[in-house]
Tab-separated table of C-alpha atoms in Angstrom:
chain	number	residue	atom	x	y	z
A	1	UNK	CA	-12.149	-19.200	3.594
A	2	UNK	CA	-11.597	-17.904	0.079
A	3	UNK	CA	-8.008	-18.104	-1.130
A	4	UNK	CA	-8.258	-15.011	-3.373
A	5	UNK	CA	-9.616	-12.864	-0.546
A	6	UNK	CA	-6.911	-14.098	1.831
A	7	UNK	CA	-4.234	-13.329	-0.770
A	8	UNK	CA	-5.630	-9.837	-1.486
A	9	UNK	CA	-5.986	-9.048	2.226
A	10	UNK	CA	-2.433	-10.152	2.921
A	11	UNK	CA	-1.075	-8.144	-0.014
A	12	UNK	CA	-3.003	-5.062	1.056
A	13	UNK	CA	-1.817	-5.290	4.658
A	14	UNK	CA	1.813	-6.005	3.732
A	15	UNK	CA	2.253	-3.375	1.031
A	16	UNK	CA	0.422	-0.787	3.110
A	17	UNK	CA	2.707	-1.510	6.062
A	18	UNK	CA	5.763	-0.946	3.858
A	19	UNK	CA	4.337	2.306	2.489
A	20	UNK	CA	3.314	3.415	5.978
A	21	UNK	CA	6.921	3.028	7.076
A	22	UNK	CA	8.256	4.842	4.004
A	23	UNK	CA	5.725	7.675	4.375
A	24	UNK	CA	6.364	8.249	8.067
A	25	UNK	CA	10.153	8.075	7.654
A	26	UNK	CA	10.016	10.542	4.770
A	27	UNK	CA	7.712	12.858	6.740
A	28	UNK	CA	10.151	12.862	9.646
A	29	UNK	CA	13.171	13.397	7.426
A	30	UNK	CA	11.774	16.106	5.165
A	31	UNK	CA	9.352	17.619	7.699
A	32	UNK	CA	6.471	17.519	5.238
A	33	UNK	CA	2.965	17.010	6.596
A	34	UNK	CA	1.707	15.709	3.245
A	35	UNK	CA	3.986	12.686	3.501
A	36	UNK	CA	2.636	12.061	6.985
A	37	UNK	CA	-0.903	12.194	5.608
A	38	UNK	CA	0.020	9.613	2.970
A	39	UNK	CA	1.468	7.442	5.737
A	40	UNK	CA	-1.744	7.816	7.729
A	41	UNK	CA	-3.846	6.813	4.727
A	42	UNK	CA	-1.645	3.765	4.266
A	43	UNK	CA	-2.205	2.934	7.925
A	44	UNK	CA	-5.963	2.938	7.323
A	45	UNK	CA	-5.569	0.677	4.279
A	46	UNK	CA	-3.342	-1.611	6.347
A	47	UNK	CA	-6.076	-1.804	9.007
A	48	UNK	CA	-8.659	-2.717	6.348
A	49	UNK	CA	-6.364	-5.481	5.073
A	50	UNK	CA	-5.725	-6.842	8.570
A	51	UNK	CA	-9.417	-6.794	9.534
A	52	UNK	CA	-10.396	-8.461	6.260
A	53	UNK	CA	-7.747	-11.117	6.846
A	54	UNK	CA	-9.062	-11.607	10.389
A	55	UNK	CA	-12.532	-12.188	8.951
A	56	UNK	CA	-11.215	-14.768	6.502
A	57	UNK	CA	-9.155	-16.645	9.068
A	58	UNK	CA	-11.663	-16.494	11.911
A	59	UNK	CA	-15.226	-15.670	10.773
A	60	UNK	CA	-16.465	-16.072	14.356
A	61	UNK	CA	-14.387	-13.156	15.670
A	62	UNK	CA	-14.071	-11.106	12.498
A	63	UNK	CA	-17.689	-11.359	11.398
A	64	UNK	CA	-18.272	-7.669	10.824
A	65	UNK	CA	-15.115	-7.076	8.813
A	66	UNK	CA	-15.964	-8.809	5.548
A	67	UNK	CA	-14.714	-7.036	2.416
A	68	UNK	CA	-15.649	-8.222	-1.065
A	69	UNK	CA	-13.014	-9.182	-3.606
A	70	UNK	CA	-13.568	-6.231	-5.962
A	71	UNK	CA	-12.981	-3.441	-3.394
A	72	UNK	CA	-9.991	-5.365	-2.039
A	73	UNK	CA	-8.549	-5.731	-5.534
A	74	UNK	CA	-9.041	-2.014	-6.233
A	75	UNK	CA	-7.311	-1.105	-2.966
A	76	UNK	CA	-4.409	-3.434	-3.795
A	77	UNK	CA	-4.063	-1.887	-7.265
A	78	UNK	CA	-4.049	1.621	-5.767
A	79	UNK	CA	-1.393	0.649	-3.222
A	80	UNK	CA	0.725	-1.068	-5.881
A	81	UNK	CA	0.574	2.023	-8.103
A	82	UNK	CA	1.629	4.225	-5.204
A	83	UNK	CA	4.386	1.763	-4.287
A	84	UNK	CA	5.735	1.810	-7.845
A	85	UNK	CA	5.588	5.610	-7.932
A	86	UNK	CA	7.518	5.903	-4.664
A	87	UNK	CA	10.260	3.360	-5.247
A	88	UNK	CA	10.973	3.586	-8.961
A	89	UNK	CA	14.201	5.173	-10.051
A	90	UNK	CA	14.312	8.422	-11.934
A	91	UNK	CA	14.830	8.008	-15.664
A	92	UNK	CA	18.318	8.666	-16.903
A	93	UNK	CA	18.663	12.006	-18.607
A	94	UNK	CA	19.819	11.920	-22.178
A	95	UNK	CA	22.968	13.960	-22.817
A	96	UNK	CA	22.104	17.318	-24.310
A	97	UNK	CA	23.414	18.049	-27.752
A	98	UNK	CA	24.616	21.546	-28.423
A	99	UNK	CA	24.673	22.314	-31.965
């Protein structure tokens, strides 16, 4: 059991679950299919994270679900960037000067 792979798998599954919830709630509220598609993609990434974690915790039962560290790290970076884009606040607008 590799600690880095366990950490990356857990991060991927957890952040994807949060974004899945945000995407599906936003799709229901705003009735936008694109937000639902983003939620569905996050669900797939969450499944990859869970299956990779299953492989790390129980290689006997999760033997076919091994994911290398580099693809896991890239998926985590992509999810983190999407998470930051969705939850960051809008920048304050500077007061306009009329002159």
